[in-house]
Amino acid sequence: MSDVIIVGAGPTGLMLAAELRLAGIRPLVLERQPRPRDTPKAGGIGGQILELLRYRGVLERFQAACTDPIPAPRFPFGGVHVDLTQLEGNPMHALPLPQQQLERVLNEWVDELGVDIRRGHRVLGVEQDAEGVCVDVEGPDGTYRLDARYLIGCDGARSRVRELAGIPFSGTVYPEVNRLAQITVPESVTRLDNGDLEVPGFGTVRSGFTRTERGLFGMAAAPNSDSLSVYTIEDEDAEYDDDVPLTVAELQESIQRVLGANLPVAQTYRLSRFTFKACQSERYREGRVLLAGDAAHLFPATGVALNAGMLDAVNLAWKLAAVVDGRVSEQLLDTYHEERHFAGARTMLHTRAQVALRRGHDPAAEALRAVFQELLTDEQPLRRMGAFIAGSDIRYPLPNSNNHALTGAFAPDLELHADDGIHTVAELLAAARPVLLILSDRADLADIAREWLPHLEIRTAKLDDRPADALLIRPDAHIAWAAAIDEPIAAAEPALRAALETWIGTPGQR
């Protein structure tokens, strides 16, 4: 019997497999496609997942695989632009790493970690009871059955696992087709210094967004490159197969319909087509079956799905490992649903707001976009919007006895002064283990926490301006508990013990 079977070897499934291996669990991954897909999908990753990858010490792998220049932090939001270039400490960064390359890097990582991936193996049926899950599979050599303690569906928008588990997946389907490409134009098209194009027989095609009665056209020049990103949105009722790639002819026909101009194309580097849905699974857990990524949620905007799905995986992996090890009860898995459903709802909120901004065509909608764009000239709303898009605004609603502002938040990467030198929070979390970080002379807190060794790292350091006396940081880099400065031990001890028992298990286990 396997401990964990993951269905789907996309970014979410591969991230989950890597995190489980870091936690000491050896999952089996089933993928229905016989080989990694070449069909272009997402064009990059961004937001909070980049910080998490940095904390794991692997971000440089992904950066090294990125051959395109990293663009300035300007992001589309419902047909307008969120320009974060003027912010110090910008909360939202992106890495232009197309999904095929992203999956290649993730595959290399999980291969090094010793993950077993079976490609060309399709799930036919799922049955579960109190002891485990039985999975019927069709592979290249016929059908067979697997047993596992837990099954995780990372198998995308049309999740077979979700369907077989009977988990409702409701929401809204928008009648939009989006086509996105990275292209170069021939010499007959003149690129102006301001980013506009002069197209023979048509005139000026403006950089940015152009809205017509037939849809939306977007265009932006890639930094330090001859290429352009072009984008169309049209209302269509047609159904498209995700495995059938967008062609240059289809792209040009869409541009002609929306813009009324024939935009010549010299070369293409990326072509993708996608539709928008706003759907969220009613629950992310049904007994021993759990969902992550697109199987759990679909958002009606670009640039957020990979971030959300990979963060689902990070939240789930260490909890699942603790349950499989027998250190904690299955109830810990309920916190996966509670926290990531909450995070998904936050993402759904701003992506649905983008729908409202994007789809209106009357003067009132134009006024809404103008007012929204004007608000983003002020630093505070701009900073809030950047954190919203990045997912860095998420603060899980955890038990918080002293109402500490850091409880539930992503741990800041503090510079720590210890006896053996200067370290950072990111260094402490590279091994994906929970850490009690003591930032003051609180030997009393360390004495309590030693009962949870060896499943906990206890580290002591100094800060010039400490935010708390101590922080209990989970493997997903979120703060489970914080001791207020000079908080009496009588108040701190019960809350610390409760947090350690909740997230790590009964003290004294080996």
Coordinates of C-alpha atoms in Angstrom, one line a residue:
M1 CA 0.0 0.0 0.0
S2 CA 1.3 3.5 -0.9
D3 CA 1.0 6.2 1.7
V4 CA 0.0 8.9 -0.9
I5 CA -1.1 8.7 -4.5
I6 CA -1.0 12.0 -6.4
V7 CA -3.1 12.2 -9.6
G8 CA -1.7 14.7 -12.0
A9 CA 1.9 15.7 -12.8
G10 CA 1.3 19.4 -13.6
P11 CA 2.9 22.1 -11.4
T12 CA 0.6 21.5 -8.4
G13 CA 1.1 17.7 -8.4
L14 CA 4.9 18.0 -8.9
M15 CA 5.2 20.7 -6.1
L16 CA 3.2 18.5 -3.8
A17 CA 5.4 15.5 -4.6
A18 CA 8.5 17.5 -3.9
E19 CA 7.2 18.9 -0.6
L20 CA 6.1 15.4 0.5
R21 CA 9.6 14.0 -0.2
L22 CA 11.1 16.9 1.9
A23 CA 8.8 15.8 4.7
G24 CA 9.9 12.1 4.4
I25 CA 7.0 10.7 2.5
R26 CA 7.5 8.9 -0.8
P27 CA 4.4 9.5 -3.0
L28 CA 3.4 7.8 -6.2
V29 CA 2.3 10.2 -9.1
L30 CA -0.1 9.1 -11.8
E31 CA -0.3 11.1 -15.0
R32 CA -2.7 10.3 -17.8
Q33 CA -0.5 12.0 -20.5
P34 CA 2.2 9.7 -21.8
R35 CA 4.8 12.5 -21.8
P36 CA 5.1 16.1 -20.5
R37 CA 2.9 18.4 -22.6
D38 CA 4.3 20.8 -25.2
T39 CA 1.0 22.7 -25.6
P40 CA 1.6 26.2 -24.2
K41 CA -0.5 27.1 -21.2
A42 CA 0.6 29.5 -18.4
G43 CA 3.4 31.9 -19.4
G44 CA 5.1 32.2 -16.0
I45 CA 4.8 32.1 -12.2
G46 CA 4.6 34.9 -9.8
G47 CA 3.5 36.1 -6.4
Q48 CA 4.0 34.4 -3.1
I49 CA 5.1 31.1 -4.5
L50 CA 8.4 32.7 -5.6
E51 CA 9.1 33.7 -2.0
L52 CA 8.3 30.1 -0.9
L53 CA 10.7 28.7 -3.5
R54 CA 13.3 31.1 -2.3
Y55 CA 12.8 29.9 1.3
R56 CA 13.3 26.3 0.1
G57 CA 16.5 27.3 -1.5
V58 CA 15.5 26.3 -5.1
L59 CA 14.4 29.6 -6.7
E60 CA 17.7 29.9 -8.5
R61 CA 16.8 26.7 -10.4
F62 CA 13.7 28.3 -11.8
Q63 CA 15.5 31.6 -12.5
A64 CA 18.3 29.8 -14.4
A65 CA 15.6 28.1 -16.7
C66 CA 14.1 31.5 -17.5
T67 CA 15.5 32.7 -20.9
D68 CA 13.3 35.7 -21.3
P69 CA 14.1 39.1 -19.6
I70 CA 12.2 39.6 -16.4
P71 CA 9.7 42.3 -17.1
A72 CA 9.1 45.4 -15.1
P73 CA 6.3 44.8 -12.4
R74 CA 3.3 46.0 -14.4
F75 CA 0.4 43.6 -14.4
P76 CA -2.9 43.6 -16.2
F77 CA -6.0 43.8 -13.9
G78 CA -9.4 43.6 -15.5
G79 CA -8.4 45.6 -18.6
V80 CA -6.3 48.2 -16.8
H81 CA -2.7 48.1 -15.6
V82 CA -1.3 47.9 -12.0
D83 CA 2.1 49.6 -12.3
L84 CA 4.2 48.6 -9.3
T85 CA 7.5 50.0 -10.6
Q86 CA 7.5 53.0 -8.2
L87 CA 7.0 50.9 -5.1
E88 CA 9.9 50.2 -2.7
G89 CA 9.6 46.6 -1.5
N90 CA 7.2 45.7 -4.3
P91 CA 5.0 42.8 -3.1
M92 CA 4.4 41.2 -6.5
H93 CA 7.1 39.8 -8.8
A94 CA 6.8 37.5 -11.8
L95 CA 9.1 35.0 -13.6
P96 CA 8.4 34.6 -17.3
L97 CA 8.8 30.8 -17.3
P98 CA 6.4 29.1 -19.6
Q99 CA 4.6 26.1 -18.1
Q100 CA 6.5 23.6 -20.2
Q101 CA 9.8 24.9 -18.8
L102 CA 8.4 25.2 -15.3
E103 CA 7.3 21.6 -15.4
R104 CA 10.7 20.6 -16.7
V105 CA 12.4 22.2 -13.7
L106 CA 9.9 20.6 -11.3
N107 CA 10.4 17.2 -12.9
E108 CA 14.2 17.5 -12.5
W109 CA 13.7 18.4 -8.8
V110 CA 11.3 15.6 -8.0
D111 CA 13.5 13.1 -9.9
E112 CA 16.5 14.1 -7.7
L113 CA 14.2 13.6 -4.7
G114 CA 13.3 10.1 -5.8
V115 CA 9.7 10.5 -6.8
D116 CA 8.0 7.7 -8.9
I117 CA 6.0 9.2 -11.7
R118 CA 3.9 6.8 -13.9
R119 CA 3.0 8.5 -17.2
G120 CA 0.3 7.2 -19.4
H121 CA -1.7 6.0 -16.4
R122 CA -5.4 7.1 -16.2
V123 CA -7.6 6.8 -13.1
L124 CA -10.8 4.9 -13.9
G125 CA -12.4 4.5 -10.4
V126 CA -12.0 5.4 -6.8
E127 CA -13.3 3.8 -3.7
Q128 CA -12.5 4.7 -0.1
D129 CA -13.3 3.5 3.4
A130 CA -12.0 4.3 6.9
E131 CA -8.7 2.5 6.2
G132 CA -7.7 3.8 2.8
V133 CA -8.4 4.4 -0.9
C134 CA -8.6 1.9 -3.8
V135 CA -7.8 3.3 -7.2
D136 CA -8.5 1.5 -10.5
V137 CA -6.0 2.6 -13.1
E138 CA -5.6 2.0 -16.8
G139 CA -1.9 1.9 -18.0
P140 CA -0.1 1.0 -21.1
D141 CA -0.2 -2.7 -20.1
G142 CA -3.8 -2.8 -19.1
T143 CA -5.9 -2.1 -15.9
Y144 CA -4.7 -2.6 -12.3
R145 CA -5.6 -1.6 -8.8
L146 CA -3.6 0.4 -6.3
D147 CA -4.2 0.9 -2.6
A148 CA -3.2 4.0 -0.7
R149 CA -3.8 5.7 2.6
Y150 CA -4.6 9.0 0.8
L151 CA -5.4 10.2 -2.7
I152 CA -4.8 13.7 -3.9
G153 CA -6.5 15.0 -7.0
C154 CA -4.2 17.5 -8.8
D155 CA -5.7 16.6 -12.1
G156 CA -7.0 19.9 -13.4
A157 CA -10.2 21.6 -14.2
R158 CA -12.0 18.4 -15.4
S159 CA -10.7 16.5 -12.4
R160 CA -11.7 12.8 -12.5
V161 CA -10.8 12.5 -8.9
R162 CA -13.1 15.3 -7.9
E163 CA -15.9 13.7 -9.9
L164 CA -15.4 10.3 -8.4
A165 CA -15.2 11.7 -4.9
G166 CA -18.6 13.4 -5.4
I167 CA -17.3 16.9 -4.5
P168 CA -19.5 19.7 -5.9
F169 CA -17.7 22.2 -8.2
S170 CA -20.0 25.1 -8.9
G171 CA -19.5 28.6 -10.3
T172 CA -19.8 30.8 -13.3
V173 CA -18.6 30.2 -16.9
Y174 CA -17.9 33.4 -18.8
P175 CA -18.5 33.4 -22.6
E176 CA -14.9 34.6 -23.3
V177 CA -12.1 33.2 -25.3
N178 CA -8.7 34.7 -24.6
R179 CA -5.8 34.3 -27.0
L180 CA -2.3 35.2 -26.0
A181 CA 1.0 35.2 -28.0
Q182 CA 4.5 36.4 -28.0
I183 CA 5.5 37.5 -31.5
T184 CA 7.8 39.6 -33.6
V185 CA 6.6 41.7 -36.4
P186 CA 8.2 42.2 -39.9
E187 CA 10.2 45.2 -41.0
S188 CA 7.1 46.6 -42.8
V189 CA 5.7 47.4 -39.3
T190 CA 7.3 50.3 -37.5
R191 CA 7.8 50.1 -33.8
L192 CA 7.6 53.6 -32.3
D193 CA 9.6 54.7 -29.2
N194 CA 6.5 54.9 -27.1
G195 CA 5.7 51.2 -27.8
D196 CA 3.0 51.9 -30.4
L197 CA 3.1 50.2 -33.9
E198 CA 2.6 51.8 -37.3
V199 CA 0.9 49.2 -39.4
P200 CA 0.8 49.8 -43.2
G201 CA -2.7 50.2 -44.5
F202 CA -4.1 50.7 -41.0
G203 CA -2.2 53.3 -39.0
T204 CA -1.3 53.3 -35.3
V205 CA -1.9 50.4 -33.0
R206 CA -1.5 51.6 -29.5
S207 CA 0.5 49.9 -26.8
G208 CA -1.6 48.9 -23.8
F209 CA -5.3 48.0 -24.0
T210 CA -7.6 48.9 -26.9
R211 CA -11.3 48.3 -26.3
T212 CA -13.7 47.9 -29.3
E213 CA -17.3 46.8 -29.7
R214 CA -15.9 43.4 -30.7
G215 CA -13.6 42.8 -27.7
L216 CA -10.3 43.8 -26.1
F217 CA -6.9 43.9 -27.7
G218 CA -3.8 44.2 -25.6
M219 CA -0.1 44.8 -26.6
A220 CA 3.1 45.3 -24.7
A221 CA 6.8 45.3 -25.7
A222 CA 9.0 42.8 -23.9
P223 CA 12.0 44.6 -22.2
N224 CA 15.3 44.4 -24.1
S225 CA 13.7 42.3 -26.8
D226 CA 12.3 42.6 -30.3
S227 CA 9.2 40.5 -29.2
L228 CA 5.7 41.8 -28.4
S229 CA 3.0 40.2 -26.2
V230 CA -0.4 40.4 -27.9
Y231 CA -3.7 39.5 -26.3
T232 CA -7.3 39.3 -27.5
I233 CA -10.5 38.7 -25.6
E234 CA -13.7 37.9 -27.5
D235 CA -17.1 36.7 -26.4
E236 CA -17.7 33.3 -28.0
D237 CA -19.9 30.3 -27.2
A238 CA -17.5 27.8 -28.8
E239 CA -15.9 25.0 -26.8
Y240 CA -12.1 24.5 -27.3
D241 CA -10.0 21.4 -26.5
D242 CA -7.1 22.5 -24.3
D243 CA -4.9 19.9 -26.1
V244 CA -5.4 21.6 -29.5
P245 CA -3.0 24.4 -29.8
L246 CA -3.7 27.9 -31.0
T247 CA -2.4 28.6 -34.5
V248 CA -1.0 31.8 -36.0
A249 CA -3.9 32.0 -38.4
E250 CA -6.5 31.7 -35.5
L251 CA -4.6 34.5 -33.6
Q252 CA -4.5 36.8 -36.6
E253 CA -8.2 36.2 -37.4
S254 CA -9.0 37.2 -33.8
I255 CA -6.9 40.3 -34.0
Q256 CA -8.7 41.2 -37.2
R257 CA -12.1 40.8 -35.7
V258 CA -11.3 42.7 -32.5
L259 CA -9.1 45.5 -33.8
G260 CA -10.2 45.7 -37.4
A261 CA -6.6 45.5 -38.5
N262 CA -4.4 42.7 -40.0
L263 CA -1.3 42.7 -37.8
P264 CA 1.5 41.0 -39.7
V265 CA 3.5 38.4 -37.7
A266 CA 7.1 37.4 -38.4
Q267 CA 7.8 34.8 -35.7
T268 CA 5.9 33.4 -32.7
Y269 CA 7.4 32.2 -29.5
R270 CA 4.3 31.3 -27.6
L271 CA 0.7 30.7 -28.5
S272 CA -2.0 29.9 -26.0
R273 CA -5.8 30.0 -25.7
F274 CA -7.9 29.8 -22.6
T275 CA -11.4 30.5 -21.3
F276 CA -12.5 31.9 -17.9
K277 CA -14.4 30.2 -15.2
A278 CA -15.1 31.2 -11.6
C279 CA -15.5 27.8 -9.8
Q280 CA -14.5 26.6 -6.3
S281 CA -14.9 23.1 -4.9
E282 CA -17.4 23.0 -2.0
R283 CA -14.8 21.2 0.0
Y284 CA -11.1 20.3 -0.6
R285 CA -11.3 17.1 1.5
E286 CA -13.7 14.2 1.2
G287 CA -12.5 11.6 3.7
R288 CA -9.2 10.3 2.4
V289 CA -9.5 12.1 -0.9
L290 CA -8.2 15.7 -1.2
L291 CA -8.0 18.3 -4.0
A292 CA -5.4 20.9 -5.0
G293 CA -4.8 23.3 -7.8
D294 CA -7.3 23.6 -10.7
A295 CA -9.1 20.6 -9.4
A296 CA -10.1 22.7 -6.4
H297 CA -10.5 26.2 -8.0
L298 CA -10.7 28.0 -11.3
F299 CA -10.2 31.8 -11.4
P300 CA -11.5 34.2 -14.1
A301 CA -8.2 36.0 -14.6
T302 CA -4.7 35.3 -15.7
G303 CA -1.5 35.1 -13.6
V304 CA -2.9 33.6 -10.4
A305 CA -3.7 29.9 -10.9
L306 CA -0.2 28.5 -10.7
N307 CA 0.6 30.6 -7.6
A308 CA -2.6 29.4 -5.9
G309 CA -2.2 25.7 -6.9
M310 CA 1.4 25.4 -5.8
L311 CA 0.7 27.1 -2.5
D312 CA -2.1 24.6 -2.0
A313 CA 0.5 21.9 -2.4
V314 CA 2.9 23.5 0.2
N315 CA 0.1 23.9 2.7
L316 CA -1.1 20.3 2.3
A317 CA 2.2 18.4 2.1
W318 CA 3.6 18.8 5.6
K319 CA 0.2 18.2 7.2
L320 CA -0.4 15.1 5.3
A321 CA 3.1 13.9 6.2
A322 CA 2.5 14.4 9.9
V323 CA -0.8 12.5 9.7
V324 CA 0.8 9.6 7.7
D325 CA 3.6 9.5 10.4
G326 CA 1.0 9.1 13.1
R327 CA 2.1 12.2 15.0
V328 CA -1.2 14.0 14.6
S329 CA -4.8 13.1 14.0
E330 CA -6.6 13.3 10.7
Q331 CA -8.3 16.4 11.9
L332 CA -5.2 18.4 10.9
L333 CA -6.2 17.7 7.3
D334 CA -9.4 19.7 7.9
T335 CA -7.2 22.8 8.4
Y336 CA -6.0 22.3 4.8
H337 CA -9.5 22.9 3.6
E338 CA -10.2 25.7 6.0
E339 CA -7.0 27.7 5.1
R340 CA -6.8 27.1 1.4
H341 CA -10.5 27.5 0.8
F342 CA -10.2 30.8 2.6
A343 CA -7.2 31.7 0.4
G344 CA -9.1 30.6 -2.7
A345 CA -12.0 32.8 -1.8
R346 CA -9.7 35.8 -1.5
T347 CA -8.3 35.1 -4.9
M348 CA -11.8 34.6 -6.3
L349 CA -12.8 38.0 -4.9
H350 CA -10.2 40.0 -6.8
T351 CA -10.5 37.9 -10.0
R352 CA -14.3 38.4 -10.1
A353 CA -13.7 42.1 -9.5
Q354 CA -11.5 41.9 -12.7
V355 CA -14.4 40.4 -14.6
A356 CA -16.5 43.5 -13.6
L357 CA -13.8 45.9 -14.7
R358 CA -13.1 44.0 -17.9
R359 CA -16.5 43.1 -19.3
G360 CA -18.3 46.4 -19.1
H361 CA -18.7 48.4 -22.4
D362 CA -21.0 51.3 -21.5
P363 CA -19.9 54.7 -20.2
A364 CA -20.5 53.6 -16.6
A365 CA -17.9 50.8 -17.0
E366 CA -15.5 53.2 -18.7
A367 CA -15.9 55.5 -15.7
L368 CA -15.3 52.6 -13.3
R369 CA -12.0 51.7 -15.0
A370 CA -10.9 55.4 -15.0
V371 CA -11.6 55.8 -11.3
F372 CA -9.9 52.5 -10.4
Q373 CA -6.8 53.5 -12.5
E374 CA -6.7 56.9 -10.7
L375 CA -6.8 55.2 -7.3
L376 CA -3.7 53.2 -8.3
T377 CA -1.7 56.4 -8.5
D378 CA -1.6 56.5 -4.7
E379 CA 0.9 54.3 -2.9
Q380 CA -1.3 52.6 -0.3
P381 CA -4.0 51.3 -2.6
L382 CA -1.3 50.3 -5.1
R383 CA 0.6 48.4 -2.4
R384 CA -2.6 46.7 -1.3
M385 CA -3.5 45.7 -4.8
G386 CA 0.0 44.3 -5.4
A387 CA -0.3 42.1 -2.3
F388 CA -3.8 41.0 -3.4
I389 CA -2.5 39.8 -6.8
A390 CA 0.5 38.2 -5.2
G391 CA -1.5 36.4 -2.6
S392 CA 0.9 37.8 0.0
D393 CA -2.0 39.4 1.9
I394 CA -3.2 36.0 3.1
R395 CA -3.3 35.8 6.9
Y396 CA -4.9 32.5 8.0
P397 CA -7.5 32.8 10.7
L398 CA -5.6 30.8 13.3
P399 CA -6.1 30.6 17.1
N400 CA -4.5 33.8 18.4
S401 CA -4.7 34.2 22.2
N402 CA -2.8 37.5 22.4
N403 CA -4.1 38.9 19.1
H404 CA -0.5 39.1 17.8
A405 CA -0.4 40.7 14.3
L406 CA 1.9 38.1 12.9
T407 CA -0.1 35.0 13.8
G408 CA -1.4 33.4 10.6
A409 CA 0.9 35.5 8.3
F410 CA 3.7 34.5 6.1
A411 CA 7.0 34.8 8.1
P412 CA 9.1 37.8 7.1
D413 CA 12.6 37.0 6.1
L414 CA 14.3 38.5 9.1
E415 CA 18.1 38.9 9.4
L416 CA 19.0 36.9 12.5
H417 CA 22.2 37.4 14.6
A418 CA 23.2 34.2 16.2
D419 CA 26.3 32.9 17.9
D420 CA 27.4 31.2 14.7
G421 CA 26.9 34.2 12.4
I422 CA 24.1 35.9 10.6
H423 CA 21.2 33.9 9.2
T424 CA 17.8 34.5 7.7
V425 CA 14.4 33.0 8.2
A426 CA 14.6 31.6 4.7
E427 CA 17.6 29.6 5.6
L428 CA 15.8 28.0 8.5
L429 CA 12.9 26.9 6.4
A430 CA 14.9 25.3 3.5
A431 CA 14.4 21.8 5.1
A432 CA 10.6 22.3 5.3
R433 CA 10.6 21.7 9.1
P434 CA 8.7 23.6 11.8
V435 CA 10.9 26.1 13.7
L436 CA 10.5 27.8 17.1
L437 CA 12.5 31.0 16.6
I438 CA 13.3 32.7 19.9
L439 CA 14.3 36.3 19.5
S440 CA 14.9 37.2 23.2
D441 CA 16.2 35.8 26.5
R442 CA 13.3 33.3 26.8
A443 CA 14.9 30.1 28.0
D444 CA 11.5 29.3 29.6
L445 CA 9.9 29.0 26.1
A446 CA 12.8 26.8 24.8
D447 CA 12.4 24.5 27.8
I448 CA 8.7 23.9 27.0
A449 CA 9.4 23.3 23.3
R450 CA 12.1 20.7 24.0
E451 CA 9.3 18.2 24.7
W452 CA 8.6 18.2 21.0
L453 CA 12.1 17.3 19.8
P454 CA 13.1 15.9 17.3
H455 CA 10.1 17.0 15.3
L456 CA 10.9 20.7 15.9
E457 CA 13.9 23.0 15.3
I458 CA 14.6 25.4 18.2
R459 CA 16.7 28.3 17.2
T460 CA 17.8 31.4 19.2
A461 CA 18.8 34.7 17.6
K462 CA 18.8 38.4 18.2
L463 CA 17.3 41.3 16.3
D464 CA 17.8 45.0 16.8
D465 CA 14.0 45.6 16.6
R466 CA 12.3 42.3 17.3
P467 CA 8.6 41.9 16.3
A468 CA 8.0 39.3 19.0
D469 CA 9.8 37.3 21.8
A470 CA 9.3 34.1 19.8
L471 CA 7.7 32.8 16.6
L472 CA 6.5 29.3 15.9
I473 CA 6.9 29.0 12.1
R474 CA 5.2 26.1 10.3
P475 CA 6.9 24.3 7.4
D476 CA 4.8 26.3 4.9
A477 CA 6.4 29.5 6.4
H478 CA 3.2 30.7 8.1
I479 CA 3.4 31.7 11.8
A480 CA 1.3 29.5 14.0
W481 CA 2.0 31.3 17.3
A482 CA 3.8 34.4 18.4
A483 CA 4.8 35.5 21.9
A484 CA 4.3 39.2 22.5
I485 CA 7.3 41.2 23.7
D486 CA 7.7 40.5 27.5
E487 CA 4.6 38.3 27.6
P488 CA 4.5 36.5 31.0
I489 CA 5.2 32.8 30.9
A490 CA 1.8 32.1 32.6
A491 CA 0.1 33.6 29.5
A492 CA 2.5 32.3 26.9
E493 CA 2.8 28.7 27.9
P494 CA -0.8 27.5 27.4
A495 CA -1.0 29.0 23.9
L496 CA 2.5 27.7 22.9
R497 CA 1.6 24.2 24.1
A498 CA -1.7 24.3 22.3
A499 CA 0.0 25.4 19.1
L500 CA 2.7 22.7 19.3
E501 CA 0.1 20.0 20.0
T502 CA -2.1 21.2 17.1
W503 CA 0.6 21.5 14.4
I504 CA 3.3 19.0 15.6
G505 CA 1.5 16.4 17.7
T506 CA 1.7 14.9 21.2
P507 CA 4.9 15.8 23.0
G508 CA 7.5 13.1 23.7
Q509 CA 7.0 11.2 20.4
R510 CA 10.0 9.8 18.6

